[in-house]
Short mmCIF file of C-alpha atoms and ligand atoms in Angstrom, two decimals:
data_model
loop_
_atom_site.label_atom_id
_atom_site.label_comp_id
_atom_site.label_asym_id
_atom_site.label_seq_id
_atom_site.Cartn_x
_atom_site.Cartn_y
_atom_site.Cartn_z
CA MET A 1 99.15 -42.65 34.78
CA THR A 2 97.74 -38.50 36.04
CA CYS A 3 97.42 -38.07 32.19
CA ASN A 4 94.83 -41.06 32.11
CA ARG A 5 93.45 -40.11 36.19
CA ARG A 6 92.60 -37.35 34.03
CA THR A 7 91.19 -38.48 31.10
CA VAL A 8 88.79 -40.85 32.70
CA LEU A 9 88.19 -38.33 35.31
CA ALA A 10 86.95 -35.80 32.44
CA ALA A 11 85.17 -38.36 30.07
CA ALA A 12 83.32 -39.55 34.04
CA LEU A 13 82.47 -35.12 33.77
CA VAL A 14 81.69 -35.28 29.76
CA ALA A 15 79.20 -37.86 30.38
CA ALA A 16 77.37 -36.95 33.80
CA PHE A 17 76.42 -33.51 31.93
CA THR A 18 75.53 -35.12 29.14
CA LEU A 19 73.21 -37.75 30.87
CA ASN A 20 71.85 -35.13 33.00
CA THR A 21 71.25 -32.38 29.95
CA SER A 22 69.68 -35.48 27.99
CA ALA A 23 67.45 -35.75 30.94
CA PHE A 24 66.12 -31.99 31.00
CA ALA A 25 65.77 -32.47 27.49
CA ALA A 26 63.07 -35.03 28.51
CA LYS A 27 61.33 -33.41 30.71
CA PRO A 28 58.33 -32.65 28.90
CA LEU A 29 56.90 -29.28 28.39
CA VAL A 30 54.37 -27.80 30.57
CA ILE A 31 51.36 -26.23 29.48
CA GLY A 32 49.00 -24.48 31.54
CA PHE A 33 45.53 -23.20 29.13
CA SER A 34 42.79 -22.01 30.26
CA GLN A 35 39.72 -22.18 28.57
CA VAL A 36 37.25 -20.31 27.52
CA GLY A 37 34.19 -22.45 28.06
CA ALA A 38 32.28 -24.91 26.36
CA GLU A 39 29.69 -22.15 24.82
CA SER A 40 29.59 -23.46 21.65
CA GLU A 41 30.75 -25.77 18.51
CA TRP A 42 33.89 -23.57 17.78
CA ARG A 43 34.64 -23.87 21.69
CA THR A 44 34.38 -27.74 21.66
CA ALA A 45 36.58 -27.99 18.80
CA ASN A 46 38.60 -26.09 19.45
CA THR A 47 39.72 -27.46 23.45
CA VAL A 48 39.80 -31.32 20.92
CA SER A 49 41.98 -29.55 18.68
CA ILE A 50 44.26 -27.93 21.90
CA LYS A 51 44.25 -31.57 23.59
CA ASP A 52 45.57 -34.05 21.12
CA ALA A 53 48.06 -31.36 19.72
CA ALA A 54 49.23 -31.50 23.43
CA LYS A 55 49.02 -35.85 23.43
CA LYS A 56 51.17 -35.90 20.50
CA GLU A 57 53.60 -33.73 20.88
CA GLY A 58 54.48 -35.45 23.90
CA ILE A 59 52.75 -31.86 26.25
CA THR A 60 51.99 -32.14 29.88
CA LEU A 61 48.45 -30.47 29.76
CA LYS A 62 46.97 -28.40 32.40
CA PHE A 63 43.95 -27.50 31.38
CA ALA A 64 41.49 -25.87 33.32
CA ASP A 65 37.81 -24.66 31.82
CA ALA A 66 36.56 -20.79 33.34
CA GLN A 67 32.76 -21.39 32.20
CA GLN A 68 33.21 -18.21 30.58
CA LYS A 69 33.51 -16.38 33.85
CA GLN A 70 36.91 -14.19 33.95
CA GLU A 71 37.65 -14.75 37.66
CA ASN A 72 37.89 -18.58 37.07
CA GLN A 73 40.36 -17.62 33.96
CA VAL A 74 42.39 -15.16 36.37
CA LYS A 75 42.18 -17.89 39.42
CA ALA A 76 43.54 -20.62 36.80
CA ILE A 77 46.18 -18.52 35.44
CA ARG A 78 47.96 -18.15 39.77
CA SER A 79 47.27 -21.70 40.04
CA PHE A 80 49.96 -22.15 36.79
CA ILE A 81 52.65 -19.30 38.40
CA ALA A 82 52.01 -21.85 41.73
CA GLN A 83 52.87 -24.83 39.93
CA ARG A 84 55.84 -22.62 38.00
CA VAL A 85 54.52 -24.60 34.43
CA ASP A 86 56.53 -23.85 31.13
CA VAL A 87 53.91 -21.51 29.89
CA ILE A 88 50.93 -20.06 30.14
CA ALA A 89 48.10 -20.05 27.37
CA PHE A 90 44.81 -18.60 27.09
CA SER A 91 42.34 -17.31 25.68
CA PRO A 92 40.89 -14.38 27.96
CA VAL A 93 37.10 -14.87 27.54
CA VAL A 94 36.56 -10.34 27.34
CA GLU A 95 39.76 -7.97 26.61
CA SER A 96 40.06 -5.73 29.53
CA GLY A 97 40.95 -6.51 33.56
CA TRP A 98 44.31 -8.67 32.73
CA ASP A 99 47.05 -6.23 33.60
CA THR A 100 46.99 -7.30 37.35
CA VAL A 101 47.53 -11.06 36.90
CA LEU A 102 49.95 -10.95 33.74
CA ARG A 103 52.28 -9.12 35.54
CA GLU A 104 52.24 -11.86 38.03
CA ALA A 105 53.51 -14.40 35.13
CA LYS A 106 55.89 -12.08 33.71
CA ALA A 107 57.67 -11.76 37.61
CA ALA A 108 57.42 -15.18 37.65
CA LYS A 109 59.46 -15.54 34.25
CA ILE A 110 56.07 -17.88 33.26
CA PRO A 111 56.12 -16.25 29.28
CA VAL A 112 52.46 -15.78 28.00
CA ILE A 113 50.99 -17.23 24.73
CA LEU A 114 47.54 -15.50 23.94
CA THR A 115 45.16 -18.39 21.31
CA ASP A 116 42.16 -16.68 19.98
CA ARG A 117 40.88 -13.92 21.48
CA ALA A 118 43.74 -10.33 22.51
CA VAL A 119 43.25 -8.44 25.44
CA ASN A 120 43.66 -4.70 25.83
CA VAL A 121 46.76 -4.42 28.21
CA SER A 122 48.88 -0.68 28.28
CA ASP A 123 52.15 -3.30 28.11
CA PRO A 124 52.20 -5.50 25.19
CA SER A 125 55.29 -7.13 26.66
CA LEU A 126 52.66 -9.09 29.30
CA TYR A 127 52.79 -11.52 26.64
CA VAL A 128 54.78 -13.03 23.46
CA THR A 129 52.60 -13.54 20.75
CA PHE A 130 48.44 -13.50 20.18
CA ILE A 131 47.14 -16.49 17.64
CA GLY A 132 44.01 -15.92 16.41
CA SER A 133 41.51 -14.59 13.63
CA ASP A 134 41.62 -11.40 12.23
CA PHE A 135 37.54 -10.93 13.93
CA VAL A 136 37.63 -7.32 12.22
CA GLU A 137 38.60 -8.69 8.73
CA GLU A 138 35.42 -11.84 8.99
CA GLY A 139 33.09 -8.60 10.31
CA ARG A 140 34.18 -7.07 7.24
CA ARG A 141 33.17 -9.55 5.60
CA ALA A 142 30.26 -11.05 6.90
CA ALA A 143 29.34 -7.30 5.63
CA ARG A 144 31.12 -7.40 2.47
CA TRP A 145 28.64 -10.41 1.60
CA LEU A 146 25.79 -8.71 2.73
CA VAL A 147 26.80 -5.69 0.18
CA GLU A 148 25.95 -8.02 -2.86
CA ARG A 149 23.27 -9.85 -1.60
CA ALA A 150 21.65 -6.81 -1.60
CA LYS A 151 22.31 -5.39 -4.83
CA LYS A 152 19.76 -7.93 -6.39
CA THR A 153 17.17 -6.18 -4.74
CA PRO A 154 18.31 -2.45 -5.59
CA ASP A 155 14.65 -0.50 -4.09
CA THR A 156 14.58 -1.99 -1.22
CA VAL A 157 15.96 -1.17 2.33
CA LEU A 158 17.04 -4.17 4.63
CA ASN A 159 16.44 -3.96 7.85
CA ILE A 160 19.30 -5.98 10.16
CA VAL A 161 19.15 -7.89 13.54
CA GLU A 162 22.30 -8.43 15.17
CA LEU A 163 23.37 -10.83 17.64
CA GLN A 164 26.46 -10.18 19.84
CA GLY A 165 28.84 -12.43 21.00
CA THR A 166 30.11 -12.55 24.60
CA VAL A 167 30.15 -8.89 25.93
CA GLY A 168 33.49 -7.30 26.18
CA SER A 169 34.99 -9.84 24.45
CA ALA A 170 36.95 -9.21 21.40
CA PRO A 171 35.41 -11.23 18.91
CA ALA A 172 31.96 -9.58 19.22
CA LEU A 173 33.40 -6.19 19.84
CA ASP A 174 36.28 -7.13 16.39
CA ARG A 175 33.06 -8.26 14.78
CA LYS A 176 30.63 -5.71 14.92
CA LYS A 177 33.26 -3.31 14.37
CA GLY A 178 34.53 -4.87 11.14
CA PHE A 179 30.45 -5.64 9.48
CA GLU A 180 29.88 -1.67 10.91
CA GLU A 181 32.65 0.00 8.97
CA ILE A 182 31.16 -1.79 5.65
CA ILE A 183 27.79 -1.03 6.09
CA ALA A 184 28.66 2.82 7.09
CA GLY A 185 26.97 5.33 4.70
CA ASN A 186 25.20 2.61 2.88
CA PRO A 187 21.29 3.76 2.99
CA LYS A 188 19.60 0.29 2.18
CA LEU A 189 21.27 -1.87 4.70
CA LYS A 190 19.97 -0.91 8.45
CA VAL A 191 20.73 -2.73 12.03
CA ILE A 192 17.54 -2.11 14.05
CA ARG A 193 18.69 -3.97 16.67
CA SER A 194 21.92 -5.63 18.17
CA GLN A 195 22.14 -7.21 21.52
CA THR A 196 24.67 -10.23 22.76
CA GLY A 197 23.19 -13.33 22.72
CA ASP A 198 26.64 -14.77 25.01
CA PHE A 199 27.74 -17.50 21.39
CA THR A 200 25.25 -19.52 22.45
CA ARG A 201 22.19 -21.65 21.30
CA ALA A 202 20.14 -20.71 24.03
CA LYS A 203 20.63 -17.47 24.43
CA GLY A 204 20.76 -16.92 20.24
CA LYS A 205 17.74 -18.69 20.38
CA GLU A 206 15.94 -16.45 23.14
CA VAL A 207 16.96 -12.98 21.91
CA MET A 208 15.73 -13.60 19.00
CA GLU A 209 12.38 -14.36 20.01
CA ALA A 210 12.37 -11.25 21.82
CA PHE A 211 13.65 -9.07 18.26
CA LEU A 212 10.87 -10.78 15.98
CA LYS A 213 8.39 -9.79 19.24
CA ALA A 214 9.32 -6.21 18.76
CA GLU A 215 9.96 -5.81 14.59
CA GLY A 216 7.77 -9.25 13.87
CA LYS A 217 8.15 -9.16 9.86
CA LYS A 218 10.13 -5.71 9.31
CA ILE A 219 12.88 -7.83 10.12
CA ASN A 220 15.31 -8.78 7.22
CA VAL A 221 18.78 -9.79 7.78
CA LEU A 222 20.06 -11.83 10.53
CA TYR A 223 23.87 -11.18 11.24
CA ALA A 224 25.13 -13.29 14.19
CA HIS A 225 28.20 -13.27 15.74
CA ASN A 226 28.38 -17.01 15.73
CA ASP A 227 27.36 -20.28 14.03
CA ASP A 228 25.79 -21.27 17.40
CA MET A 229 23.67 -18.53 17.97
CA ALA A 230 22.14 -18.34 14.39
CA ILE A 231 21.11 -21.70 14.60
CA GLY A 232 19.16 -20.72 18.07
CA ALA A 233 17.98 -18.48 15.77
CA ILE A 234 16.68 -20.01 13.07
CA GLN A 235 14.36 -22.18 16.08
CA ALA A 236 13.02 -18.91 16.53
CA ILE A 237 12.65 -17.40 13.25
CA GLU A 238 10.87 -21.32 12.56
CA GLU A 239 8.56 -21.20 15.61
CA ALA A 240 7.64 -17.92 14.84
CA GLY A 241 6.22 -19.27 11.41
CA LEU A 242 8.73 -17.44 8.72
CA LYS A 243 11.21 -19.14 6.39
CA PRO A 244 15.16 -18.67 7.36
CA GLY A 245 18.02 -17.75 5.25
CA LYS A 246 14.12 -16.50 2.25
CA ASP A 247 11.97 -14.62 4.78
CA ILE A 248 15.21 -13.79 6.59
CA ILE A 249 18.68 -13.99 5.29
CA VAL A 250 20.56 -15.52 8.07
CA ILE A 251 24.66 -14.65 7.98
CA SER A 252 26.80 -16.08 10.72
CA ILE A 253 30.77 -16.45 11.26
CA ASP A 254 32.88 -20.18 12.28
CA GLY A 255 32.03 -22.54 9.51
CA VAL A 256 31.24 -25.07 11.75
CA LYS A 257 29.38 -28.49 10.73
CA GLY A 258 26.44 -27.14 12.17
CA ALA A 259 26.44 -24.12 9.88
CA PHE A 260 27.13 -26.48 6.66
CA GLU A 261 23.94 -28.74 7.76
CA ALA A 262 22.14 -25.60 8.45
CA MET A 263 23.28 -24.27 4.82
CA ILE A 264 22.59 -27.59 3.41
CA ALA A 265 19.13 -27.11 4.57
CA GLY A 266 18.63 -23.56 3.45
CA LYS A 267 17.99 -22.06 6.45
CA LEU A 268 21.57 -20.20 6.59
CA ASN A 269 22.34 -18.18 3.39
CA VAL A 270 26.32 -17.99 4.76
CA THR A 271 28.67 -18.67 7.08
CA VAL A 272 32.45 -16.53 7.33
CA GLU A 273 35.37 -19.27 8.15
CA CYS A 274 36.94 -18.84 11.79
CA SER A 275 39.46 -21.49 12.06
CA PRO A 276 39.50 -23.25 15.85
CA LEU A 277 42.34 -25.63 14.82
CA LEU A 278 44.44 -23.39 16.69
CA GLY A 279 46.50 -26.48 19.18
CA PRO A 280 48.81 -27.79 16.49
CA GLN A 281 50.36 -23.88 16.44
CA LEU A 282 50.38 -23.34 19.47
CA MET A 283 52.58 -26.26 20.81
CA GLN A 284 55.01 -25.30 18.06
CA ILE A 285 55.51 -22.08 19.51
CA ALA A 286 55.72 -22.35 22.87
CA ARG A 287 58.33 -25.12 21.86
CA ASP A 288 60.51 -21.47 20.16
CA VAL A 289 59.40 -19.44 23.50
CA VAL A 290 60.82 -21.94 25.87
CA ALA A 291 63.47 -22.32 23.65
CA ASN A 292 64.14 -18.19 23.60
CA LYS A 293 63.72 -18.35 19.62
CA PRO A 294 62.33 -15.26 18.28
CA VAL A 295 58.70 -15.16 17.38
CA PRO A 296 56.11 -13.05 16.16
CA LYS A 297 53.92 -10.83 17.96
CA ARG A 298 50.78 -11.97 16.06
CA PHE A 299 49.76 -15.16 13.74
CA THR A 300 46.82 -14.54 12.11
CA THR A 301 44.72 -17.55 11.27
CA GLN A 302 44.37 -17.74 6.56
CA GLU A 303 40.33 -18.15 6.02
CA GLY A 304 37.41 -18.17 3.98
CA VAL A 305 33.58 -17.34 3.17
CA PHE A 306 31.54 -20.06 2.56
CA PRO A 307 28.30 -19.01 0.69
CA ALA A 308 25.23 -21.78 1.14
CA GLU A 309 25.73 -22.42 -2.76
CA VAL A 310 29.08 -24.35 -2.21
CA ALA A 311 27.88 -26.06 1.12
CA ALA A 312 27.74 -29.38 -0.18
CA LYS A 313 30.61 -29.43 -2.31
CA GLU A 314 32.96 -28.32 1.19
CA PHE A 315 30.87 -30.71 3.95
CA PRO A 316 32.87 -33.44 3.38
CA ASN A 317 36.31 -31.16 3.64
CA ARG A 318 35.25 -29.81 6.85
CA LYS A 319 38.33 -30.62 9.74
CA TYR A 320 35.28 -29.45 12.78
O1 GYE B 1 33.04 -17.94 17.46
C1 GYE B 1 32.56 -18.39 19.66
C2 GYE B 1 33.22 -18.74 20.02
O2 GYE B 1 36.60 -17.19 20.38
C3 GYE B 1 37.13 -17.19 17.60
O3 GYE B 1 34.26 -17.57 19.97
C4 GYE B 1 36.28 -17.30 19.23
C5 GYE B 1 34.08 -17.11 19.01
C6 GYE B 1 33.36 -18.58 18.22
O4 GYE B 1 32.41 -18.95 21.15
O5 GYE B 1 31.57 -19.28 18.36
#
C-alpha cells in the first residue's frame, strides 16, 4: 500500500514536472530587435527578412525602428532590458558609443547579437556574436573591379568621386578603407572628392550635384557605398546632361533589384553584393544562444560581384 502510494506520488511528480518543462519549452522566444531605419532598399529587405523569419520560427519579435539615430537605439535597448526579453539583437547605426548600454544588458544577463554592422567596444564579451558581411572586402572588390576596368584605358588617369555611407557607420568606414587599400599607389586612380550621402537616394543625388558643380567633366568614376546613393547620383548625372555608366563609370555596393535595373538600363557598371537576408540565421543563432550552445564570435556572409554584363541573366535569381 505504502509502496503503491509512493509510486503514484512519484508518477504525479514526474507528470507535473514534465508538464511544467513542456509548458516552459512552448513559451515563445522573445527577441528585441533595434533596426537602423528604413534608409535604403537593402534595409527594407533586411527588415522583411527578420520579420518573416521570426514569424516562421514562432519567435516573438519586438521590433523598433531607430530612424538612423543612435539615441533611439540606446532607448530601444534599454526598453528591451526593462521588458526582460530573451535576446537583444541590433544593427548598430554607428560603430562607437555602445559600452554603457551594452554593459547594462550584460548586467541584466541578456545576450546581445549584432547583425549587419559591427560595434567598437573595449570589451568583446559585451556581445555574443556578430552576423554580417565583410565590408572591407566589399570595398576591395569594388576597387579591384575598377583596377581591371582601368586597364582598358592605360594612358588615362581616372578621377574618382566617392559617396560615403553614414558617418561613423561600419560599412562606410570599412568600404572606404578596403577601396583605398587596393587603389593606394596606383597613379591612374585618384579620389578627388569624398563626402557622405548617408546611404539615401535623396542625399546621394544632392551630393553628386555638388560634386558635378565643383568638378564637372573632370569626374570619370563614381564609387558609391550603396546602390541607393548611386541611383540618386545617376539622376544627378543625367540632369547634368551626362550619361551615367558611360561618361561616368558608376560602381556601388549591395546588389538590390534597383541596381540590377540600373545595370540593365546601362546606367550602372557594377554592384558588389551585400546580402540583407540575415533573418533565418539570426533566429537560429538566437535559439542556440538561449540554449547555451557555444556559437562562433563571427558569422561572415558569403557574397559575389555582379558587373552589368551579367545583370539581365542574374536579375530573375535576385531575392532582394
Ligand atoms: O549597404 C546600405 C544600408 O549596413 C550593410 O546599410 C548595411 C548598409 C547597406 O543602408 O544600403
